[in-house]
Coordinates of C-alpha atoms in Angstrom, one line a residue:
X27 CA -7.1 -6.7 -8.0
X28 CA -5.1 -3.0 -7.5
X29 CA -2.2 -2.7 -9.5
X30 CA 1.3 -1.0 -8.2
X31 CA 1.6 1.4 -10.1
X32 CA -1.7 2.4 -10.8
X33 CA -4.4 4.8 -9.2
X34 CA -7.3 2.8 -7.4
X35 CA -10.5 4.2 -7.4
X36 CA -10.9 3.9 -3.7
X37 CA -8.5 7.3 -3.3
X38 CA -5.9 7.8 0.1
X39 CA -6.8 10.5 0.8
X40 CA -5.8 12.6 5.0
X41 CA -5.8 16.1 5.4
X42 CA -6.8 16.2 9.5
X43 CA -7.6 20.3 10.6
X44 CA -4.4 20.3 13.3
X45 CA -2.6 19.3 10.3
X46 CA -3.8 22.8 8.0
X47 CA -3.9 24.8 11.2
X48 CA -0.4 23.7 12.1
X49 CA 1.4 23.9 9.5
X50 CA 0.3 27.6 8.6
X51 CA 1.8 27.9 11.6
X52 CA 4.6 26.3 11.7
X53 CA 5.8 28.0 8.8
X54 CA 5.9 31.0 9.8
X55 CA 8.3 29.5 12.8
X56 CA 10.2 28.7 10.1
X57 CA 11.2 32.3 9.6
X58 CA 12.7 32.3 13.2
X59 CA 14.5 29.1 14.0
X60 CA 18.0 28.5 12.7
X61 CA 17.7 24.8 11.6
X62 CA 15.8 22.4 9.5
X63 CA 16.4 19.0 9.9
X64 CA 13.0 17.3 7.7
X65 CA 12.3 14.1 9.1
X66 CA 11.3 11.2 6.9
X67 CA 10.6 7.1 7.3
X68 CA 14.1 5.5 6.5
X69 CA 11.2 2.0 4.5
X70 CA 9.9 5.0 2.4
X71 CA 12.8 8.1 1.6
X72 CA 11.9 9.2 -1.1
X73 CA 7.5 9.2 -0.9
X74 CA 8.1 10.9 2.4
X75 CA 9.8 13.3 0.9
X76 CA 7.7 16.6 1.6
X77 CA 6.8 18.5 -1.5
X78 CA 6.6 22.1 -0.1
X79 CA 9.3 22.0 2.3
X80 CA 12.2 23.5 -0.3
X81 CA 9.9 26.1 -0.4
X82 CA 9.5 26.6 3.0
X83 CA 13.1 26.5 4.3
X84 CA 14.7 27.7 0.4
X85 CA 18.4 28.3 0.8
X86 CA 18.4 31.2 3.7
X87 CA 18.8 28.5 6.7
X88 CA 20.9 25.1 7.0
X89 CA 18.9 21.6 6.8
X90 CA 19.6 18.9 7.8
X91 CA 17.8 15.9 6.5
X92 CA 17.3 12.6 8.6
X93 CA 16.0 9.2 7.3
X94 CA 14.5 7.0 11.0
X95 CA 14.0 4.0 11.9
X96 CA 17.9 2.5 9.9
X97 CA 17.4 -0.7 12.0
X98 CA 14.6 -1.9 9.8
X99 CA 16.5 -0.9 6.8
X100 CA 18.5 -3.2 5.1
X101 CA 22.3 -2.1 4.8
X102 CA 22.0 -2.7 1.3
X103 CA 19.3 -0.3 0.8
X104 CA 20.9 2.7 3.4
X105 CA 23.9 2.5 1.1
X106 CA 22.5 2.7 -1.9
X107 CA 20.3 5.3 -1.4
X108 CA 22.6 7.4 0.6
X109 CA 24.9 7.6 -2.5
X110 CA 21.6 8.2 -4.8
X111 CA 21.0 11.4 -2.5
X112 CA 24.4 13.0 -2.9
X113 CA 25.2 12.0 -6.3
X114 CA 21.8 13.7 -7.5
X115 CA 22.3 16.8 -9.5
X116 CA 20.2 18.6 -7.1
X117 CA 22.1 18.2 -4.1
X118 CA 22.9 21.6 -2.4
X119 CA 25.2 19.5 0.5
X120 CA 22.6 19.2 3.5
X121 CA 24.9 16.3 5.8
X122 CA 22.4 13.8 6.1
X123 CA 21.6 11.8 8.6
X124 CA 20.5 7.5 9.1
X125 CA 19.3 7.2 13.4
X126 CA 17.8 4.8 14.9
X127 CA 15.1 6.9 16.9
X128 CA 14.3 5.2 19.7
X129 CA 17.8 2.9 21.0
X130 CA 19.8 5.8 19.8
X131 CA 21.8 5.3 16.6
X132 CA 23.3 7.9 15.2
X133 CA 21.0 11.1 17.9
X134 CA 24.8 11.8 18.9
X135 CA 26.1 12.9 15.6
X136 CA 22.8 14.1 14.7
X137 CA 23.5 16.8 18.0
X138 CA 26.8 17.4 16.3
X139 CA 25.8 18.6 13.6
X140 CA 23.0 20.9 14.8
X141 CA 25.3 22.6 16.9
X142 CA 27.6 23.5 13.5
X143 CA 25.3 24.2 11.4
X144 CA 24.2 27.1 13.9
X145 CA 27.4 28.3 14.8
X146 CA 26.2 31.1 12.5
X147 CA 24.0 32.8 14.9
X148 CA 26.2 33.2 17.8
X149 CA 29.4 34.5 15.1
X150 CA 26.9 37.3 14.0
X151 CA 25.0 38.2 17.8
X152 CA 28.7 38.3 19.4
X153 CA 30.1 40.1 15.9
X154 CA 26.8 42.9 17.1
X155 CA 28.2 42.1 21.1
X156 CA 24.9 40.0 22.2
X157 CA 25.2 37.5 24.1
X158 CA 25.2 34.1 22.6
X159 CA 21.5 32.0 22.6
X160 CA 20.8 28.7 22.2
X161 CA 20.4 27.0 18.6
X162 CA 16.9 27.3 17.5
X163 CA 16.3 23.8 15.4
X164 CA 12.7 23.2 14.0
X165 CA 11.8 19.4 13.3
X166 CA 9.8 18.5 10.7
X167 CA 8.7 15.4 8.3
X168 CA 5.4 13.5 7.4
X169 CA 3.6 12.1 10.6
X170 CA 4.8 9.1 12.3
X171 CA 8.4 9.5 11.5
X172 CA 9.5 9.2 14.2
X173 CA 9.4 13.1 15.5
X174 CA 9.3 13.3 19.1
X175 CA 11.1 9.8 19.3
X176 CA 14.0 11.5 18.0
X177 CA 13.6 14.5 20.1
X178 CA 12.8 12.4 23.5
X179 CA 16.6 11.0 21.9
X180 CA 18.0 14.6 22.2
X181 CA 17.1 15.6 24.9
X182 CA 18.2 12.3 27.3
X183 CA 14.6 11.3 28.3
X184 CA 10.6 11.9 27.2
X185 CA 10.0 15.2 27.0
X186 CA 7.8 14.4 23.3
X187 CA 4.6 11.9 23.3
X188 CA 5.4 9.8 21.4
X189 CA 3.4 6.5 20.1
X190 CA 3.3 4.9 16.6
X191 CA 0.6 6.6 15.3
X192 CA 0.1 9.3 13.1
X193 CA -1.6 12.5 14.9
X194 CA -0.2 12.1 18.3
X195 CA 2.0 15.8 18.6
X196 CA -1.3 18.2 17.5
X197 CA 0.3 21.7 18.3
X198 CA 3.5 22.5 17.9
X199 CA 5.8 22.9 21.2
X200 CA 9.6 24.1 22.5
X201 CA 12.0 21.9 24.1
X202 CA 14.9 22.2 25.6
X203 CA 18.1 20.6 25.7
X204 CA 19.9 20.8 29.1
X205 CA 17.9 23.0 31.3
X206 CA 18.4 26.7 31.5
X207 CA 21.8 25.4 30.5
X208 CA 20.3 24.8 26.7
X209 CA 23.2 24.9 23.6
X210 CA 19.5 23.7 21.6
X211 CA 16.1 24.0 21.7
X212 CA 14.2 22.3 20.4
X213 CA 11.0 22.8 18.3
X214 CA 8.6 20.2 17.9
X215 CA 5.2 19.9 15.1
X216 CA 2.6 17.9 14.4
X217 CA 3.5 15.4 11.0
X218 CA 2.2 17.9 8.2
X219 CA 1.4 15.7 4.7
X220 CA -0.2 17.5 1.4
X221 CA -2.5 18.8 1.4
X222 CA -4.2 16.8 -1.6
X223 CA -1.9 13.2 -2.7
X224 CA -1.9 13.5 -5.9
X225 CA 0.6 10.7 -5.9
X226 CA -1.6 7.9 -5.5
X227 CA 1.7 5.5 -5.3
X228 CA 3.6 7.2 -2.1
X229 CA -0.3 7.5 -0.5
X230 CA -0.1 3.9 -0.6
X231 CA 3.3 3.6 0.8
X232 CA 2.1 6.1 3.3
X233 CA -0.9 3.8 4.9
X234 CA 1.5 1.0 4.5
X235 CA 3.7 2.6 6.8
X236 CA 1.5 3.7 9.4
X237 CA 1.7 7.1 8.1
X238 CA -1.1 8.8 7.4
X239 CA -4.3 8.4 9.4
X240 CA -6.4 5.2 9.3
X241 CA -9.6 6.8 8.6
X242 CA -8.8 7.6 5.3
X243 CA -7.8 4.4 3.5
X244 CA -9.4 0.8 3.2
X245 CA -6.9 -2.4 4.7
X246 CA -7.7 -5.0 2.9
X247 CA -7.2 -3.3 -0.6
X248 CA -4.0 -1.7 1.4
X249 CA -3.1 -4.9 2.6
X250 CA -3.4 -6.7 -0.9
X251 CA -1.6 -3.8 -2.7
X252 CA 1.6 -3.9 -0.4
X253 CA 1.6 -7.8 -0.6
X254 CA 2.4 -7.5 -4.4
X255 CA 4.7 -4.4 -4.4
X256 CA 7.5 -6.4 -1.7
X257 CA 7.0 -8.6 -4.8
X258 CA 8.4 -5.9 -7.5
X259 CA 10.3 -4.4 -4.8
X260 CA 11.9 -7.7 -4.1
X261 CA 12.3 -8.8 -8.3
X262 CA 14.2 -5.9 -8.2
X263 CA 16.2 -4.6 -5.7
X264 CA 16.1 -8.6 -3.7
X265 CA 18.5 -7.6 -1.0
X266 CA 15.5 -4.0 -0.1
X267 CA 12.8 -6.8 0.7
X268 CA 12.9 -11.5 1.0
X269 CA 10.3 -13.0 -0.2
X270 CA 10.9 -16.0 1.1
X271 CA 9.5 -14.4 4.7
X272 CA 6.2 -14.2 3.5
X273 CA 5.8 -17.6 2.9
X274 CA 7.4 -18.9 6.0
X275 CA 5.0 -16.8 8.5
X276 CA 1.9 -18.2 6.7
X277 CA 2.2 -20.6 5.0
X278 CA 1.2 -18.7 0.7
X279 CA 4.3 -17.6 -1.7
X280 CA 3.1 -14.6 -3.6
X281 CA 5.5 -15.3 -6.3
X282 CA 2.8 -18.5 -7.6
X283 CA -0.1 -19.1 -9.9
X284 CA -3.4 -19.0 -7.3
X285 CA -4.7 -22.6 -7.6
X286 CA -7.6 -22.9 -10.6
X287 CA -11.3 -22.1 -9.1
X288 CA -13.6 -25.0 -8.9
X289 CA -17.1 -23.3 -9.4
X290 CA -15.7 -22.4 -12.9
X291 CA -16.9 -25.0 -15.3
X292 CA -13.9 -24.5 -17.8
X293 CA -10.5 -23.4 -15.1
X294 CA -8.7 -20.6 -16.1
X295 CA -5.0 -21.3 -16.5
X296 CA -2.3 -19.7 -15.0
X297 CA -1.6 -16.1 -16.0
X298 CA 1.1 -15.2 -13.7
X299 CA 1.5 -15.5 -10.1
X300 CA -1.6 -14.6 -7.5
X301 CA -2.5 -11.4 -7.3
X302 CA -2.5 -9.4 -3.4
X303 CA -6.3 -10.5 -3.4
X304 CA -5.5 -13.5 -3.9
X305 CA -2.8 -14.2 -0.8
X306 CA -4.8 -11.7 1.6
X307 CA -7.6 -14.8 0.3
X308 CA -5.6 -17.4 1.1
X309 CA -3.9 -16.6 3.9
X310 CA -7.0 -15.8 5.2
X311 CA -8.6 -19.5 4.6
X312 CA -5.3 -20.6 6.4
X313 CA -5.8 -19.1 9.1
X314 CA -8.8 -16.5 10.0
X315 CA -11.6 -18.3 8.9
X316 CA -12.2 -16.9 6.0
X317 CA -11.7 -13.6 7.7
X318 CA -10.0 -10.6 5.3
X319 CA -10.3 -8.2 6.8
X320 CA -8.5 -9.6 10.7
X321 CA -5.7 -11.2 7.8
X322 CA -5.4 -7.4 6.3
X323 CA -4.7 -6.4 10.1
X324 CA -2.2 -9.0 10.8
X325 CA -0.2 -8.2 7.7
X326 CA 0.5 -5.2 8.2
X327 CA 0.5 -4.9 12.1
X328 CA 3.4 -7.7 11.5
X329 CA 4.4 -5.5 8.9
X330 CA 4.9 -2.3 11.1
X331 CA 6.3 -4.1 13.8
X332 CA 8.5 -5.5 11.8
X333 CA 8.2 -8.8 11.9
X334 CA 9.1 -9.5 7.7
X335 CA 12.5 -8.5 8.3
X336 CA 14.7 -5.6 7.6
X337 CA 13.8 -3.6 4.0
X338 CA 12.6 -1.4 1.7
X339 CA 9.3 0.1 -0.6
X340 CA 11.4 3.2 -2.2
X341 CA 13.9 1.2 -4.9
X342 CA 16.3 4.9 -6.1
X343 CA 16.3 5.7 -9.5
X344 CA 14.0 6.2 -12.7
X345 CA 10.5 5.1 -10.6
X346 CA 8.3 6.7 -13.8
X347 CA 10.7 4.6 -16.0
X348 CA 9.6 1.7 -13.0
X349 CA 6.4 1.9 -13.3
X350 CA 5.7 2.5 -17.2
X351 CA 7.0 -1.2 -17.2
X352 CA 4.8 -2.5 -14.8
X353 CA 1.6 -1.2 -16.3
X354 CA 3.4 -2.4 -19.8
X355 CA 3.8 -6.5 -18.0
X356 CA -0.2 -6.1 -15.7
X357 CA -1.6 -5.0 -19.8
X358 CA -0.1 -7.9 -21.9
X359 CA -0.9 -10.6 -18.4
X360 CA -4.6 -9.3 -18.8
X361 CA -4.6 -9.4 -23.0
X362 CA -3.1 -13.1 -22.3
X363 CA -6.5 -13.9 -20.4
X364 CA -8.9 -12.6 -22.9
X365 CA -7.3 -14.4 -25.2
X366 CA -7.3 -18.0 -23.6
X367 CA -10.7 -16.9 -22.4
X368 CA -11.8 -15.5 -26.3
X369 CA -10.6 -19.3 -27.4
X370 CA -12.5 -21.5 -25.1
X371 CA -15.2 -19.7 -26.0
X372 CA -15.2 -20.6 -30.0
X373 CA -13.9 -24.5 -28.8
X374 CA -17.6 -23.7 -27.6
X375 CA -20.0 -23.1 -29.9
X376 CA -19.8 -19.5 -27.6
X377 CA -20.3 -16.2 -30.0
X378 CA -18.1 -14.2 -29.0
X379 CA -19.4 -10.2 -29.2
X380 CA -16.6 -7.7 -29.7
X381 CA -16.4 -5.0 -27.2
X382 CA -16.0 -1.4 -28.9
X383 CA -13.1 1.2 -28.0
X384 CA -14.8 3.0 -25.9
X385 CA -17.3 0.2 -23.5
X386 CA -12.6 -1.1 -23.8
X387 CA -11.4 1.9 -22.3
X388 CA -15.0 2.3 -19.6
X389 CA -14.1 -1.3 -18.4
X390 CA -10.4 -0.7 -17.8
X391 CA -11.8 1.7 -15.9
X392 CA -14.0 0.0 -13.8
X393 CA -11.0 -2.6 -13.0
X394 CA -8.7 0.1 -12.0

């Protein structure tokens, strides 16, 4: 089982060579731009907040935070996240926009905000008797969050290569809006990801949303974890995620207890809802001749295409407290299972040998 909020032994790490090179170039280019547009994925607003952006940008340049894929997120999640972000003690008043980069919703307002944020440059040039120039804006963010799609909407035609997979943009490129009469020059950059994924919960969400390379993770583990994450998020904010769509689409309800294993001599009573792996196995049996890899690929693809409905995997608030609560609940269920097994062993005359603390620690680690 892969518990949500618990680091897996299969650590997710992805830092291709072109990203390392582009990051150095980007940090240098940020010194020469007027405005920074930080793009995040609206489905995972917190997981796509790069930890180094504050240090790169600082307070010297105007910064605009944009959440792409607004069309894939419930309105309640957008409203709650917007309230949360603008009420945080460290909020510095930076404009926040929610856009649909493919259809252009919110892009016109964003363009006006970029021009407004960059006005200081030409006022300064005018005071010095220098002719005005286009506002230079850098568009930065994680891989595959929609930077190139947003730039194409701002430009009004396809100028940046845009595909639904990470790592398509591999170098920095300047793009003018409006040709020779341009008011804005945009710097399109490759997706920049931290060199080390310290927070594996964030790494999991990046993998689910296809914001990190497929070579960095096991699809079956990620798909199983996704089912548990959807269920956990639904229990906390039912308006953020619908679990019914899983039951309707695949004929498997993740809220139900797993069926007893007929191969067990002493069937164990269910102690809670099925695990993500249970769900994936049942889905594979129903639709894919028992092939869990194919089932994992399908449910991940359905999620990424929006076929599981509008949803948000990040919930604003005290995530640390929520994770502690989930771990406590998971440990409690594990303890119940051990107690039941010991009772069954005693009833059938099987000697019970209690493990040492060292064995318990090792066994718990192996179970992560």
